[in-house]
Short mmCIF file of C-alpha atoms in Angstrom, two decimals:
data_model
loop_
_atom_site.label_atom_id
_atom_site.label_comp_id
_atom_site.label_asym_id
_atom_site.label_seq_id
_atom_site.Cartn_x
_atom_site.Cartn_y
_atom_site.Cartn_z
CA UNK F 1229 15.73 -50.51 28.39
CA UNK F 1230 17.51 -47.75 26.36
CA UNK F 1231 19.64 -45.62 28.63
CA UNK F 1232 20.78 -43.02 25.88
CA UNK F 1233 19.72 -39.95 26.91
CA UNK F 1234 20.40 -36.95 24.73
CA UNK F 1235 22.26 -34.18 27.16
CA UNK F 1236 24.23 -32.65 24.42
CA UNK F 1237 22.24 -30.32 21.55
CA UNK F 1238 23.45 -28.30 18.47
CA UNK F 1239 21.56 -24.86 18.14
CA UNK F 1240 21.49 -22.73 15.39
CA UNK F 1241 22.46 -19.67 15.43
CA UNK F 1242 22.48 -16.67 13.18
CA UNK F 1243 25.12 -14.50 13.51
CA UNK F 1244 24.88 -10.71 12.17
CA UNK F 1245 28.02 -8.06 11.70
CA UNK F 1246 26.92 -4.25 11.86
CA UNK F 1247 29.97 -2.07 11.16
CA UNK F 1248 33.01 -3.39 13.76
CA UNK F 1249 30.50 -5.30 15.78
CA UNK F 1250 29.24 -8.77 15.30
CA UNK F 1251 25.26 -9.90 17.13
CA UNK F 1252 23.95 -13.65 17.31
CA UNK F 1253 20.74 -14.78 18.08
CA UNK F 1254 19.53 -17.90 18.54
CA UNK F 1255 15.98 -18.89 16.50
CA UNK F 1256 15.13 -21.69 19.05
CA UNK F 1257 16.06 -20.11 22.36
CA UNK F 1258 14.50 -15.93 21.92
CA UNK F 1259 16.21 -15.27 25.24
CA UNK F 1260 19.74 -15.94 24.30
CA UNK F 1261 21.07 -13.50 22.02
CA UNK F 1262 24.56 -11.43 22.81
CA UNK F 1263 27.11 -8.93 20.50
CA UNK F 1264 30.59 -9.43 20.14
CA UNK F 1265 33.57 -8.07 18.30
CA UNK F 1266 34.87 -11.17 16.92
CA UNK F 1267 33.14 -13.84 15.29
CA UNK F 1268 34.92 -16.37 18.08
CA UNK F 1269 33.85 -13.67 20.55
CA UNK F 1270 30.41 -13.86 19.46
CA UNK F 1271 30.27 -18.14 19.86
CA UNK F 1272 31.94 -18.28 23.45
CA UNK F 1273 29.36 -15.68 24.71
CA UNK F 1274 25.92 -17.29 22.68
CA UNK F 1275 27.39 -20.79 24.06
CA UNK F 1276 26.45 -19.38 27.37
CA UNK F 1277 23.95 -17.26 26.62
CA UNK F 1278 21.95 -20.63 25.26
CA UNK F 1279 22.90 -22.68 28.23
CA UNK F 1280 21.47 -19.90 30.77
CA UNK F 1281 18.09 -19.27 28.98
CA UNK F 1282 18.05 -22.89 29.37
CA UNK F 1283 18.36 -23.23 33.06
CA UNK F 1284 15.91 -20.48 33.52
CA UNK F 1285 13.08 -22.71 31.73
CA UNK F 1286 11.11 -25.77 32.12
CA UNK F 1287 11.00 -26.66 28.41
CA UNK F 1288 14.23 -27.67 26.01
CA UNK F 1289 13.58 -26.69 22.67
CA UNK F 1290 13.87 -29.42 20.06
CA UNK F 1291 16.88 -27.91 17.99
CA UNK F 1292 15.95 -26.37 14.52
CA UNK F 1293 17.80 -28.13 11.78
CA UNK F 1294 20.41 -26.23 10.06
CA UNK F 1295 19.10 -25.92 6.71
CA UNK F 1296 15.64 -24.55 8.27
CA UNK F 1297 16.94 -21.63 9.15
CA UNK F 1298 16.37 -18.28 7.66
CA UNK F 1299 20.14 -16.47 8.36
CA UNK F 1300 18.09 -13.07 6.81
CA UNK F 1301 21.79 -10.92 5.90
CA UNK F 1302 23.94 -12.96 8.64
CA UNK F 1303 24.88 -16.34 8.74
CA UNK F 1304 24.22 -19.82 10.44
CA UNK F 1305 26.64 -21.35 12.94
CA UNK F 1306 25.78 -24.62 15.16
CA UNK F 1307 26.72 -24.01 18.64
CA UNK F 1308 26.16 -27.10 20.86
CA UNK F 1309 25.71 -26.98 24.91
CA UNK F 1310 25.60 -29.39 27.15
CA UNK F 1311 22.64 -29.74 29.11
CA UNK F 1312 23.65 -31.62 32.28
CA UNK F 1313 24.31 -28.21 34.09
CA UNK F 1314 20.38 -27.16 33.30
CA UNK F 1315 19.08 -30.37 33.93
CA UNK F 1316 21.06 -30.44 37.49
CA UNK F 1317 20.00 -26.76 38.08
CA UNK F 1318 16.64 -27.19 37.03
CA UNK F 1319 15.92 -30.78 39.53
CA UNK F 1320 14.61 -30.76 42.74
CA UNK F 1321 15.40 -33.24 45.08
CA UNK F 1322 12.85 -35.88 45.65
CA UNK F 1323 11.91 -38.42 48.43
CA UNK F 1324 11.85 -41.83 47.05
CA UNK F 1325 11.63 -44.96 48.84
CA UNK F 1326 13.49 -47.76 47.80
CA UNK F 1327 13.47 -51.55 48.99
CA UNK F 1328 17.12 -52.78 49.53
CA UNK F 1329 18.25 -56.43 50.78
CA UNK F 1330 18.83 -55.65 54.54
CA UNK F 1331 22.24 -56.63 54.77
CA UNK F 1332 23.28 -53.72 52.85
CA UNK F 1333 20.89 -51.44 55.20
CA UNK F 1334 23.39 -53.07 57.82
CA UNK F 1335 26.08 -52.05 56.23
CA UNK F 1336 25.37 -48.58 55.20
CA UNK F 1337 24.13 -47.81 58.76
CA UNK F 1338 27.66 -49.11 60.47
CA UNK F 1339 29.51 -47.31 58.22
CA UNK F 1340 27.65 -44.02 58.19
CA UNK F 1341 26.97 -43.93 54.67
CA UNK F 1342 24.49 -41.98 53.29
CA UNK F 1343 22.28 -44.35 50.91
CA UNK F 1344 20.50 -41.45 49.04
CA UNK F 1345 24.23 -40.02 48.24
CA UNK F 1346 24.94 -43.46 46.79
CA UNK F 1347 22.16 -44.09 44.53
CA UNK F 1348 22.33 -40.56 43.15
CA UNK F 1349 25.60 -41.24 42.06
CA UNK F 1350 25.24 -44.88 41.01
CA UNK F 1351 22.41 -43.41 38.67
CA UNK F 1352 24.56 -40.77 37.16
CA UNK F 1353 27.24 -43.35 36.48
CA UNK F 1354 24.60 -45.52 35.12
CA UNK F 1355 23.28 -42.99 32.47
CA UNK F 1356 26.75 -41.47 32.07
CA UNK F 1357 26.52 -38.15 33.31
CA UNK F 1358 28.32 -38.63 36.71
#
């Protein structure tokens, strides 16, 4: 079974200056856009301005690739986010019912451990993101 997962993602972004004052947008993500007066300015705040249109949606956007992108009289810089905050903001807690060998049932009961705790965080570990 292939456990990669992609949680990272490079967006375009095209990047416009207007006198003393830089603006970014973002072709794939509409909602994220942001101004700036420096051009390092302008990539801390569309880093974040990506990663919260993001956790406000249901859908990730398959990144445009950089040489499909029409930069009009800016330019084209990749910003990449990680997306383990939106996916963790954007989950629900589920009920699942699992079958484990009873001794461990034992176990976890003596010692007050909370089993749904554990296999959340086994599974992060397992697919890296923990």
């Amino acid at each position: 079974m292939d456990k990669e997962i992609e949680f990272v993602m490079s967006y375009p972004v095209v990047i416009h200056q207007e006198d003393d004052m830089f603006w970014a947008s973002v072709p794939d993500v509409p909602s994220a856009f942001t101004t700036g007066a420096t051009v390092e300015e302008i990539l801390v705040k569309i880093k974040e301005a990506i990663e919260l249109a993001l956790s406000t949606t249901l859908v990730v956007p398959e990144p445009t690739k950089f040489s499909g992108v029409d930069a009009e009289d800016g330019f084209v810089q990749m910003v990449t986010v990680s997306l383990i905050d939106y996916l963790r903001a954007s989950s629900k807690t589920i009920r699942k019912n699992v079958t484990v060998p009873s001794y461990l049932s034992e176990l976890a009961k003596k010692n007050g451990d909370n089993v749904s705790e554990i296999l959340t965080k086994a599974l992060e570990k397992r697919y890296g993101i923990g």
